[in-house]
């Protein structure tokens, strides 16, 4: 009797564990892994319709076409790389500054700011897109242009203009994401020992010095992780905002890789080609993630020495 | 750093206090400014939803003259928001239920047992954290097409649930590992079966973790746009984000701006309510999910 009880406790209840894990695993394999693998395979074909019809393997043709015979892809790539470089960097920098100010100034109302700054992140991106389309109204009566008018600058045509449109979207993306990354960084800054800041205070370190010499180096690892998180976010937000606010225009001014992929699959019916763009986009995001982890992880360990 | 540590107990003198006072107010002004920037679009939306279309056309920034509640009536009835609201509630309820059914047992098994393949599953889920809808929506569309799952709210909910499993399981398993196993062991010694132990002991103890994933994903499902856009064809099946995006498209030509901004509020209000009720769980979950690798 006793032996049976013990064996019941220590051995793994196989049937139970299998029933626990298998449904979730099946769902993940079917709806995440399979589409990814399938897409990579289809990227080497000339499949045209979305319904799996007849297709042939064409080797690297789709990938060659991207770089040699598709100026729209190059535009989309440039826009995406610009957004991936600018948006996360500006967002994470602002988020760090606010998180640092909030934790260091020991404000009583710290919690209130944290709650309020997070709001843009829970708002539907469709709502964000529609509201900012009005706020970015091109005439001088547009709310954002009125704000710019206060410091005596001319009205900016924003979404209607090929050079300004991508910056308009950049501004909205930064506005949307700062609060989220601030919450992430507050948790991390709270994790830094108070002693370090107090010691720096007594040594007479200025606030910017503490920010750049203590906060940023201590959080480098964390910053790397948030950049990786920001990559996927930037991709999907730029797609949603671009589609609703400008329909990826004017012309192709705000076309991003997911948008080009969408157009190729649903408008041009070049399924195989769309899959090649997808595979390229995923690979590019992985490379960006890898580089950012390499950079930040190494510096973090150097600081630890 | 160690060298300076003993100094921390040193008496702090007045100039230091004067300086922190100034710094504190500088920070406060900066933060208030940013709060204004953060909240203005929301305020603007609330304000515009109560303006008549004529008022909106005259000035985008003026306050409303009165409360044009009929904007909301037109949004609900003429712009079909009532129907889309119902669809959204349906999708969120169903997909959350499915997600919890899939995730809770899975997270528990991963947190408590080392079994054949458990490492592989954890690695697989960690990899999946990187695979977002924005990358795979086209092959996912293709798969759903072949499985006859397009334009179907039940099917969409199932897909929402399945693709959210890795992150939810990752977060919840992390939470469950922090719980002491002694209650479960006691229950099992008393002859409580595995499923009963999971339901009666583990689920109540994991409530904060479960609430966090339910909130994060609930808001995510409510706002989801990309997959709904490519899979829901017939207007009768549209969810709120799709309905509002289409309404905006139509409004570029027609001119019922009042109803458009009221429709936006219908999307917003439920998320704001949920957020203010449970923001503590949400921000805690974000910090957990983001910081721990």
Coordinates of C-alpha atoms in Angstrom, one line a residue:
Chain A
X1 CA 0.0 0.0 0.0
X2 CA 2.7 2.4 1.1
X3 CA 4.9 1.5 -1.9
X4 CA 2.0 2.2 -4.3
X5 CA 1.4 5.6 -2.8
X6 CA 5.1 6.5 -3.2
X7 CA 5.2 5.4 -6.8
X8 CA 2.1 7.4 -7.5
X9 CA 3.9 10.5 -6.2
X10 CA 7.2 10.1 -7.8
X11 CA 6.6 8.6 -11.1
X12 CA 5.2 10.7 -14.0
X13 CA 1.5 10.2 -14.6
X14 CA 2.0 9.6 -18.3
X15 CA -1.6 9.7 -19.4
X16 CA -2.3 12.9 -17.5
X17 CA 0.8 14.7 -18.8
X18 CA 0.0 13.6 -22.4
X19 CA -3.6 14.9 -22.1
X20 CA -2.3 18.2 -20.7
X21 CA 0.3 18.8 -23.3
X22 CA -0.9 17.3 -26.5
X23 CA -3.9 19.5 -27.4
X24 CA -1.8 22.7 -26.9
X25 CA 1.2 21.2 -28.8
X26 CA -1.1 20.1 -31.7
X27 CA -2.5 23.6 -31.9
X28 CA 0.9 25.2 -32.0
X29 CA 2.2 22.7 -34.5
X30 CA -0.8 23.1 -36.8
X31 CA -1.3 26.9 -36.7
X32 CA 2.2 28.2 -36.0
X33 CA 4.9 25.7 -37.1
X34 CA 3.2 24.3 -40.1
X35 CA 2.4 27.6 -41.8
X36 CA 6.0 28.8 -41.2
X37 CA 7.6 25.7 -42.6
X38 CA 5.0 25.5 -45.4
X39 CA 5.6 29.1 -46.4
X40 CA 9.4 28.6 -46.5
X41 CA 8.8 25.7 -48.9
X42 CA 6.3 27.6 -51.0
X43 CA 8.8 30.4 -51.3
X44 CA 10.7 28.3 -53.8
X45 CA 7.7 27.7 -56.0
X46 CA 5.8 29.7 -58.6
X47 CA 2.4 29.1 -56.9
X48 CA 0.0 31.7 -58.1
X49 CA -3.3 31.2 -56.4
X50 CA -3.9 31.0 -52.7
X51 CA -5.8 27.7 -53.1
X52 CA -3.0 25.2 -53.5
X53 CA -3.2 24.6 -57.2
X54 CA -0.5 23.5 -59.5
X55 CA 2.9 24.9 -59.1
X56 CA 6.5 24.1 -59.9
X57 CA 9.7 24.5 -57.9
X58 CA 11.6 27.5 -59.3
X59 CA 14.6 27.5 -57.0
X60 CA 15.8 30.9 -55.9
X61 CA 13.9 32.8 -58.6
X62 CA 11.6 34.5 -56.2
X63 CA 14.5 35.7 -54.1
X64 CA 16.3 36.9 -57.2
X65 CA 13.2 38.7 -58.4
X66 CA 13.0 40.7 -55.1
X67 CA 16.3 42.3 -55.6
X68 CA 16.6 42.6 -59.4
X69 CA 13.1 43.1 -60.7
X70 CA 10.8 44.6 -58.0
X71 CA 11.4 48.3 -57.2
X72 CA 8.4 48.2 -54.8
X73 CA 10.1 45.5 -52.7
X74 CA 13.2 47.7 -52.5
X75 CA 11.1 50.6 -51.3
X76 CA 9.3 48.4 -48.8
X77 CA 12.6 47.1 -47.6
X78 CA 14.0 50.6 -47.1
X79 CA 10.9 51.8 -45.3
X80 CA 10.9 48.7 -43.0
X81 CA 14.6 49.0 -42.2
X82 CA 14.2 52.7 -41.5
X83 CA 11.3 52.0 -39.1
X84 CA 13.2 49.2 -37.4
X85 CA 16.2 51.5 -36.9
X86 CA 14.4 54.6 -35.9
X87 CA 11.2 53.5 -34.0
X88 CA 12.6 51.1 -31.4
X89 CA 15.7 53.2 -30.8
X90 CA 13.7 56.4 -30.2
X91 CA 11.0 54.6 -28.3
X92 CA 13.4 52.7 -26.0
X93 CA 15.4 55.9 -25.4
X94 CA 12.4 57.9 -24.4
X95 CA 11.0 55.0 -22.4
X96 CA 14.3 54.8 -20.5
X97 CA 14.4 58.5 -19.8
X98 CA 10.9 58.5 -18.4
X99 CA 11.4 55.3 -16.5
X100 CA 14.6 56.7 -15.0
X101 CA 13.0 60.1 -14.1
X102 CA 10.1 58.3 -12.6
X103 CA 12.1 55.9 -10.4
X104 CA 14.9 58.4 -9.5
X105 CA 12.7 61.4 -8.6
X106 CA 10.8 59.2 -6.2
X107 CA 7.5 60.9 -7.1
X108 CA 4.5 60.0 -5.0
X109 CA 2.3 59.8 -8.1
X110 CA 4.7 57.4 -9.8
X111 CA 1.9 54.7 -10.1
X112 CA -0.5 57.1 -11.7
X113 CA 2.0 58.0 -14.5
X114 CA 2.6 54.3 -15.1
X115 CA -1.0 53.6 -15.5
X116 CA -1.6 56.6 -17.8
X117 CA 1.4 56.1 -20.0
X118 CA 0.4 52.5 -20.7
X119 CA -3.0 53.5 -22.2
X120 CA -1.9 53.9 -25.8
X121 CA -0.8 50.3 -25.8
X122 CA -4.2 48.9 -25.0
X123 CA -6.0 51.0 -27.6
X124 CA -6.9 49.2 -30.8
X125 CA -4.5 50.2 -33.5
X126 CA -7.4 50.8 -35.9
X127 CA -8.6 53.4 -33.5
X128 CA -5.1 54.9 -33.2
X129 CA -4.9 55.0 -37.0
X130 CA -8.3 56.7 -37.5
X131 CA -7.7 59.3 -34.7
X132 CA -4.2 60.2 -35.9
X133 CA -5.5 60.5 -39.5
X134 CA -7.6 63.4 -38.2
X135 CA -4.9 64.8 -35.8
X136 CA -2.4 64.8 -38.6
X137 CA -4.8 66.8 -40.8
X138 CA -2.6 68.5 -43.5
X139 CA -4.1 72.0 -43.2
X140 CA -2.9 74.5 -40.6
X141 CA -6.2 73.8 -38.7
X142 CA -5.1 70.2 -38.0
X143 CA -4.4 69.7 -34.3
X144 CA -0.8 68.6 -34.7
X145 CA -0.1 71.4 -37.2
X146 CA -1.6 73.9 -34.7
X147 CA 0.8 72.6 -32.1
X148 CA 3.7 73.1 -34.6
X149 CA 2.3 76.6 -35.4
X150 CA 2.8 77.6 -31.8
X151 CA 6.6 77.4 -32.3
X152 CA 6.1 79.2 -35.6
X153 CA 6.7 76.4 -38.1
X154 CA 4.8 76.0 -41.3
X155 CA 2.0 73.4 -41.5
X156 CA 3.3 70.0 -42.6
X157 CA 1.3 68.0 -45.2
X158 CA 2.0 64.8 -43.2
X159 CA 0.1 61.8 -44.7
X160 CA -0.5 63.4 -48.1
X161 CA 3.1 63.9 -48.8
X162 CA 5.6 61.2 -50.0
X163 CA 8.4 62.4 -47.8
X164 CA 6.5 63.3 -44.7
X165 CA 4.1 60.3 -44.6
X166 CA 6.6 57.8 -43.3
X167 CA 7.6 60.2 -40.5
X168 CA 4.0 60.7 -39.6
X169 CA 3.7 57.0 -39.1
X170 CA 7.0 57.0 -37.2
X171 CA 5.6 59.6 -34.7
X172 CA 2.4 57.5 -34.2
X173 CA 4.4 54.4 -33.6
X174 CA 6.6 56.0 -31.0
X175 CA 3.6 57.6 -29.3
X176 CA 1.9 54.1 -29.2
X177 CA 4.9 52.2 -27.8
X178 CA 6.7 54.4 -25.3
X179 CA 4.5 53.5 -22.3
X180 CA 4.8 49.8 -22.9
X181 CA 8.6 49.9 -22.8
X182 CA 8.6 52.3 -19.9
X183 CA 6.7 49.7 -17.8
X184 CA 9.3 47.1 -18.8
X185 CA 12.2 49.4 -17.9
X186 CA 10.7 50.6 -14.6
X187 CA 10.7 47.0 -13.4
X188 CA 14.3 46.6 -14.5
X189 CA 15.5 49.9 -12.9
X190 CA 13.8 48.9 -9.7
X191 CA 15.9 45.8 -9.8
X192 CA 19.2 47.9 -9.8
X193 CA 20.6 48.2 -6.3
X194 CA 19.7 51.5 -4.6
X195 CA 23.2 51.6 -3.2
X196 CA 24.7 52.3 -6.6
X197 CA 22.6 55.4 -7.2
X198 CA 23.2 56.6 -3.7
X199 CA 26.9 56.2 -3.9
X200 CA 26.9 58.1 -7.2
X201 CA 24.8 60.9 -5.6
X202 CA 27.4 61.3 -2.8
X203 CA 30.2 61.3 -5.4
X204 CA 28.3 64.2 -6.9
X205 CA 27.3 62.5 -10.2
X206 CA 24.9 64.5 -12.3
X207 CA 21.5 63.1 -13.4
X208 CA 22.6 62.6 -17.0
X209 CA 25.9 61.0 -15.8
X210 CA 23.9 58.6 -13.7
X211 CA 21.6 57.9 -16.6
X212 CA 24.4 57.1 -19.1
X213 CA 26.9 55.6 -16.7
X214 CA 24.7 53.5 -14.5
X215 CA 21.2 53.0 -15.8
X216 CA 22.0 52.4 -19.5
X217 CA 24.9 50.0 -18.9
X218 CA 23.1 48.1 -16.1
X219 CA 20.0 47.7 -18.3
X220 CA 21.8 46.9 -21.6
X221 CA 20.8 43.2 -21.4
X222 CA 17.2 44.3 -20.8
X223 CA 17.4 46.9 -23.6
X224 CA 18.5 44.1 -26.0
X225 CA 15.5 42.0 -25.0
X226 CA 13.1 44.9 -25.5
X227 CA 14.5 45.6 -28.9
X228 CA 13.8 42.0 -29.9
X229 CA 10.2 42.5 -28.7
X230 CA 10.0 45.8 -30.5
X231 CA 11.0 44.2 -33.8
X232 CA 7.8 42.1 -34.3
X233 CA 5.7 45.0 -32.8
X234 CA 7.2 47.4 -35.3
X235 CA 6.4 45.1 -38.2
X236 CA 2.7 44.6 -37.4
X237 CA 2.0 48.1 -36.3
X238 CA 3.6 49.6 -39.4
X239 CA 1.4 47.3 -41.5
X240 CA -1.8 48.2 -39.7
X241 CA -1.2 52.0 -39.6
X242 CA 0.1 52.0 -43.2
X243 CA -2.9 50.1 -44.5
X244 CA -5.5 52.2 -42.7
X245 CA -3.9 55.7 -42.7
X246 CA -2.3 55.8 -46.1
X247 CA -3.0 52.5 -47.9
X248 CA 0.8 52.3 -48.0
X249 CA 0.9 55.5 -50.1
X250 CA 1.1 58.2 -51.3
X251 CA 2.4 56.0 -54.2
X252 CA 4.6 53.5 -52.2
X253 CA 5.8 56.0 -49.7
X254 CA 4.7 54.1 -46.6
X255 CA 4.9 50.6 -48.1
X256 CA 6.4 48.1 -45.6
X257 CA 7.4 44.5 -46.1
X258 CA 4.2 42.9 -44.6
X259 CA 2.2 45.3 -46.8
X260 CA 4.0 44.3 -49.9
X261 CA 3.6 40.7 -49.0
X262 CA -0.2 41.3 -48.5
X263 CA -0.5 43.0 -51.9
X264 CA 1.5 40.3 -53.7
X265 CA -0.7 37.5 -52.2
X266 CA -4.1 39.1 -52.3
X267 CA -4.0 41.6 -55.2
X268 CA -1.3 40.2 -57.5
X269 CA -2.0 36.6 -56.6
X270 CA 1.7 35.8 -56.6
X271 CA 1.6 33.4 -53.7
X272 CA 5.0 31.9 -54.0
X273 CA 6.6 35.3 -54.3
X274 CA 4.7 36.6 -51.3
X275 CA 6.0 33.6 -49.3
X276 CA 9.5 34.5 -50.4
X277 CA 9.0 38.0 -49.1
X278 CA 7.7 36.5 -45.8
X279 CA 10.7 34.2 -45.4
X280 CA 13.0 37.1 -46.1
X281 CA 11.2 39.3 -43.6
X282 CA 11.4 36.7 -40.9
X283 CA 15.0 36.0 -41.6
X284 CA 15.8 39.8 -41.5
X285 CA 14.0 40.1 -38.2
X286 CA 16.0 37.2 -36.8
X287 CA 19.3 38.8 -38.0
X288 CA 18.3 42.1 -36.3
X289 CA 17.4 40.2 -33.1
X290 CA 20.6 38.3 -33.2
X291 CA 22.8 41.3 -33.7
X292 CA 21.1 43.3 -31.0
X293 CA 21.5 40.4 -28.5
X294 CA 25.1 40.0 -29.4
X295 CA 25.8 43.7 -28.9
X296 CA 24.0 44.1 -25.7
X297 CA 24.9 40.8 -24.1
X298 CA 28.6 41.3 -24.6
X299 CA 28.6 44.9 -23.2
X300 CA 26.6 43.7 -20.2
X301 CA 29.2 41.1 -19.4
X302 CA 32.0 43.6 -19.9
X303 CA 30.3 45.8 -17.3
X304 CA 30.1 42.9 -15.0
X305 CA 33.9 42.3 -15.0
Chain B
X1 CA 31.1 50.1 -6.7
X2 CA 31.8 48.0 -3.6
X3 CA 34.4 50.6 -2.5
X4 CA 31.7 53.3 -2.2
X5 CA 29.1 51.2 -0.4
X6 CA 30.0 52.2 3.2
X7 CA 29.3 55.8 2.3
X8 CA 25.6 55.3 1.7
X9 CA 24.9 55.8 5.4
X10 CA 26.6 59.2 5.4
X11 CA 24.5 62.1 6.6
X12 CA 22.8 63.9 3.7
X13 CA 23.1 67.7 3.9
X14 CA 20.8 70.5 2.7
X15 CA 22.2 71.4 -0.8
X16 CA 21.5 67.8 -1.8
X17 CA 17.8 68.2 -0.7
X18 CA 17.5 71.5 -2.6
X19 CA 18.9 69.9 -5.7
X20 CA 16.6 66.9 -5.5
X21 CA 13.6 69.3 -5.0
X22 CA 14.4 71.1 -8.3
X23 CA 15.1 67.8 -10.1
X24 CA 11.8 66.4 -8.9
X25 CA 9.9 69.4 -10.3
X26 CA 11.7 69.3 -13.6
X27 CA 10.9 65.6 -13.9
X28 CA 7.3 66.2 -12.9
X29 CA 6.8 68.9 -15.5
X30 CA 8.4 66.7 -18.2
X31 CA 6.1 63.8 -17.2
X32 CA 3.0 66.1 -17.1
X33 CA 3.9 67.2 -20.6
X34 CA 4.2 63.7 -21.8
X35 CA 1.0 62.7 -20.1
X36 CA -0.7 65.5 -22.0
X37 CA 0.7 64.1 -25.3
X38 CA -0.3 60.6 -24.4
X39 CA -3.8 61.4 -23.4
X40 CA -4.7 64.1 -25.9
X41 CA -5.7 61.7 -28.7
X42 CA -8.0 59.8 -26.4
X43 CA -9.5 63.1 -25.1
X44 CA -9.9 64.3 -28.7
X45 CA -11.7 61.1 -29.6
X46 CA -14.1 61.3 -26.7
X47 CA -14.7 65.0 -27.5
X48 CA -15.3 64.4 -31.2
X49 CA -17.7 61.6 -30.6
X50 CA -20.1 64.1 -29.0
X51 CA -19.8 66.7 -31.8
X52 CA -22.1 67.0 -34.7
X53 CA -20.5 66.5 -38.1
X54 CA -20.9 70.2 -38.8
X55 CA -19.0 71.1 -35.7
X56 CA -16.2 68.6 -36.7
X57 CA -16.0 70.1 -40.1
X58 CA -15.8 73.7 -38.8
X59 CA -13.0 72.9 -36.2
X60 CA -11.1 69.8 -35.3
X61 CA -10.1 71.2 -31.9
X62 CA -13.1 73.1 -30.6
X63 CA -15.0 71.6 -27.7
X64 CA -18.5 70.2 -28.4
X65 CA -21.4 72.6 -28.2
X66 CA -23.7 69.9 -26.7
X67 CA -23.7 66.1 -26.3
X68 CA -24.7 64.6 -29.7
X69 CA -25.7 61.2 -28.3
X70 CA -27.4 60.4 -31.6
X71 CA -23.8 59.8 -33.0
X72 CA -23.8 56.7 -30.9
X73 CA -27.3 55.7 -32.1
X74 CA -26.3 56.1 -35.7
X75 CA -23.0 54.2 -35.1
X76 CA -24.9 51.3 -33.5
X77 CA -27.8 51.1 -36.0
X78 CA -26.8 52.6 -39.3
X79 CA -23.1 51.7 -39.2
X80 CA -23.8 48.2 -37.8
X81 CA -21.5 48.5 -34.8
X82 CA -24.1 46.7 -32.7
X83 CA -23.6 43.6 -34.8
X84 CA -19.8 43.9 -34.9
X85 CA -19.8 44.4 -31.1
X86 CA -21.7 41.1 -30.7
X87 CA -19.2 39.3 -33.0
X88 CA -16.3 40.7 -31.1
X89 CA -17.7 39.7 -27.7
X90 CA -18.3 36.2 -29.2
X91 CA -14.8 35.9 -30.5
X92 CA -13.1 37.1 -27.4
X93 CA -15.2 34.9 -25.1
X94 CA -14.7 31.8 -27.2
X95 CA -11.0 32.3 -27.9
X96 CA -10.2 33.1 -24.3
X97 CA -12.0 29.9 -23.1
X98 CA -10.2 27.8 -25.7
X99 CA -6.9 29.4 -24.8
X100 CA -7.3 28.7 -21.1
X101 CA -8.4 25.1 -21.8
X102 CA -5.3 24.6 -23.9
X103 CA -2.8 26.6 -21.8
X104 CA -3.6 25.9 -18.1
X105 CA -3.0 22.1 -18.2
X106 CA -0.1 22.5 -20.6
X107 CA 1.6 25.1 -18.4
X108 CA 1.0 22.9 -15.3
X109 CA 2.6 19.8 -16.9
X110 CA 5.6 21.8 -18.1
X111 CA 6.0 23.5 -14.7
X112 CA 5.7 20.3 -12.6
X113 CA 7.0 17.4 -14.6
X114 CA 10.2 16.6 -16.5
X115 CA 9.0 14.2 -19.1
X116 CA 10.1 12.9 -22.4
X117 CA 10.1 15.8 -24.8
X118 CA 9.4 18.5 -22.2
X119 CA 12.7 20.4 -23.0
X120 CA 11.9 20.2 -26.7
X121 CA 8.4 21.6 -26.2
X122 CA 9.8 24.4 -24.1
X123 CA 12.3 25.2 -26.8
X124 CA 9.6 25.1 -29.4
X125 CA 7.4 27.4 -27.5
X126 CA 10.3 29.8 -26.9
X127 CA 11.0 29.9 -30.7
X128 CA 7.3 30.5 -31.4
X129 CA 7.4 33.6 -29.3
X130 CA 9.1 35.1 -32.3
X131 CA 6.6 33.9 -34.9
X132 CA 4.0 36.7 -35.0
X133 CA 0.8 36.9 -37.0
X134 CA 2.3 39.6 -39.1
X135 CA 4.8 37.2 -40.5
X136 CA 2.6 34.2 -41.1
X137 CA -0.9 35.6 -42.0
X138 CA -0.7 34.5 -45.6
X139 CA 0.3 30.8 -45.1
X140 CA -2.2 30.8 -42.2
X141 CA -4.9 32.1 -44.6
X142 CA -3.9 29.4 -47.0
X143 CA -4.1 26.7 -44.3
X144 CA -7.5 27.9 -43.1
X145 CA -8.7 28.0 -46.7
X146 CA -7.8 24.3 -47.1
X147 CA -9.4 23.4 -43.8
X148 CA -12.6 25.3 -44.8
X149 CA -12.1 27.7 -41.9
X150 CA -12.4 31.0 -43.6
X151 CA -15.1 33.5 -42.8
X152 CA -16.0 31.6 -39.6
X153 CA -15.9 33.1 -36.2
X154 CA -15.6 29.8 -34.4
X155 CA -12.6 28.9 -36.6
X156 CA -11.0 32.3 -36.1
X157 CA -11.4 31.9 -32.3
X158 CA -9.7 28.5 -32.4
X159 CA -6.7 30.0 -34.4
X160 CA -6.5 33.0 -32.1
X161 CA -6.3 30.6 -29.1
X162 CA -3.8 28.2 -30.7
X163 CA -1.3 30.9 -31.8
X164 CA -1.4 32.5 -28.4
X165 CA -0.5 29.3 -26.5
X166 CA 3.3 29.7 -26.5
X167 CA 3.4 33.1 -24.8
X168 CA 0.5 32.3 -22.4
X169 CA 2.1 28.9 -21.5
X170 CA 5.5 30.5 -21.1
X171 CA 4.1 33.2 -18.7
X172 CA 1.8 30.8 -16.7
X173 CA 4.4 28.0 -16.4
X174 CA 6.8 30.7 -15.0
X175 CA 4.2 31.7 -12.5
X176 CA 3.3 28.1 -11.5
X177 CA 7.0 27.2 -10.9
X178 CA 7.0 29.8 -8.2
X179 CA 4.2 28.1 -6.3
X180 CA 5.0 25.6 -3.6
X181 CA 4.1 22.0 -4.6
X182 CA 3.3 21.0 -1.1
X183 CA -0.5 21.6 -1.4
X184 CA -0.6 19.4 -4.5
X185 CA 1.4 16.6 -2.8
X186 CA -0.9 16.7 0.2
X187 CA -4.0 16.5 -2.0
X188 CA -2.5 13.6 -3.9
X189 CA -1.7 11.7 -0.6
X190 CA -5.3 12.3 0.3
X191 CA -6.3 10.4 -2.8
X192 CA -7.1 13.4 -5.0
X193 CA -6.7 12.6 -8.7
X194 CA -4.5 14.6 -11.1
X195 CA -7.3 16.4 -12.8
X196 CA -9.1 17.3 -9.5
X197 CA -5.8 18.5 -8.1
X198 CA -5.3 20.7 -11.1
X199 CA -8.8 22.1 -11.0
X200 CA -9.3 22.5 -7.2
X201 CA -5.7 23.3 -6.0
X202 CA -3.6 24.6 -8.8
X203 CA -6.1 26.7 -10.7
X204 CA -7.2 28.7 -7.6
X205 CA -3.5 29.2 -6.5
X206 CA -2.5 30.4 -10.0
X207 CA -5.4 32.9 -10.2
X208 CA -3.2 36.0 -10.5
X209 CA -1.2 34.4 -13.4
X210 CA -4.4 33.2 -15.1
X211 CA -6.0 36.7 -14.8
X212 CA -2.8 38.2 -16.3
X213 CA -2.8 36.0 -19.4
X214 CA -6.6 36.4 -19.7
X215 CA -6.3 40.2 -19.7
X216 CA -3.3 40.4 -22.0
X217 CA -4.9 38.0 -24.5
X218 CA -8.4 39.3 -24.1
X219 CA -7.4 42.8 -25.1
X220 CA -5.2 41.4 -27.9
X221 CA -8.1 39.3 -29.3
X222 CA -10.5 42.3 -29.0
X223 CA -8.1 44.5 -31.0
X224 CA -6.8 41.9 -33.4
X225 CA -6.9 43.3 -37.0
X226 CA -4.6 41.4 -39.4
X227 CA -6.0 37.9 -39.3
X228 CA -9.6 39.1 -39.0
X229 CA -8.9 41.3 -42.1
X230 CA -7.8 38.4 -44.3
X231 CA -10.2 35.7 -43.1
X232 CA -13.5 37.4 -42.4
X233 CA -15.1 38.1 -45.8
X234 CA -18.9 38.6 -45.2
X235 CA -19.9 41.8 -43.3
X236 CA -22.1 39.7 -41.0
X237 CA -19.0 38.2 -39.5
X238 CA -16.9 41.3 -39.1
X239 CA -15.4 42.1 -35.7
X240 CA -15.2 45.7 -34.4
X241 CA -11.7 46.6 -35.7
X242 CA -12.7 45.5 -39.2
X243 CA -16.0 47.2 -39.0
X244 CA -14.4 50.5 -37.9
X245 CA -11.7 50.3 -40.5
X246 CA -14.3 49.8 -43.2
X247 CA -16.4 52.7 -41.8
X248 CA -13.3 54.9 -41.9
X249 CA -12.8 53.9 -45.5
X250 CA -16.4 54.8 -46.4
X251 CA -16.2 58.1 -44.4
X252 CA -13.5 59.4 -46.7
X253 CA -16.3 59.8 -49.2
X254 CA -19.4 60.1 -47.1
X255 CA -19.4 62.5 -44.2
X256 CA -20.8 61.2 -41.0
X257 CA -17.8 61.9 -38.9
X258 CA -19.8 62.1 -35.7
X259 CA -20.9 58.4 -36.0
X260 CA -17.3 57.4 -37.0
X261 CA -15.8 58.8 -33.8
X262 CA -18.6 57.3 -31.7
X263 CA -17.9 53.9 -33.4
X264 CA -14.2 54.3 -32.2
X265 CA -15.4 54.9 -28.7
X266 CA -17.4 51.6 -28.9
X267 CA -14.1 49.8 -29.6
X268 CA -12.3 51.7 -26.9
X269 CA -14.6 51.7 -23.9
X270 CA -14.5 48.0 -23.1
X271 CA -10.7 47.9 -23.2
X272 CA -10.4 50.9 -21.0
X273 CA -12.8 49.5 -18.4
X274 CA -11.0 46.2 -18.3
X275 CA -7.7 48.0 -18.1
X276 CA -8.6 50.2 -15.2
X277 CA -10.1 47.3 -13.3
X278 CA -7.1 45.0 -13.8
X279 CA -4.1 47.2 -14.8
X280 CA -2.1 45.9 -11.9
X281 CA -2.3 42.4 -13.3
X282 CA -1.6 43.6 -16.8
X283 CA 1.5 45.6 -16.1
X284 CA 2.9 43.0 -13.7
X285 CA 2.4 40.4 -16.5
X286 CA 4.2 42.6 -19.0
X287 CA 7.1 43.1 -16.7
X288 CA 7.3 39.3 -16.1
X289 CA 7.0 38.3 -19.7
X290 CA 9.4 40.9 -20.9
X291 CA 12.2 40.9 -18.4
X292 CA 12.5 37.2 -17.7
X293 CA 14.0 35.5 -20.7

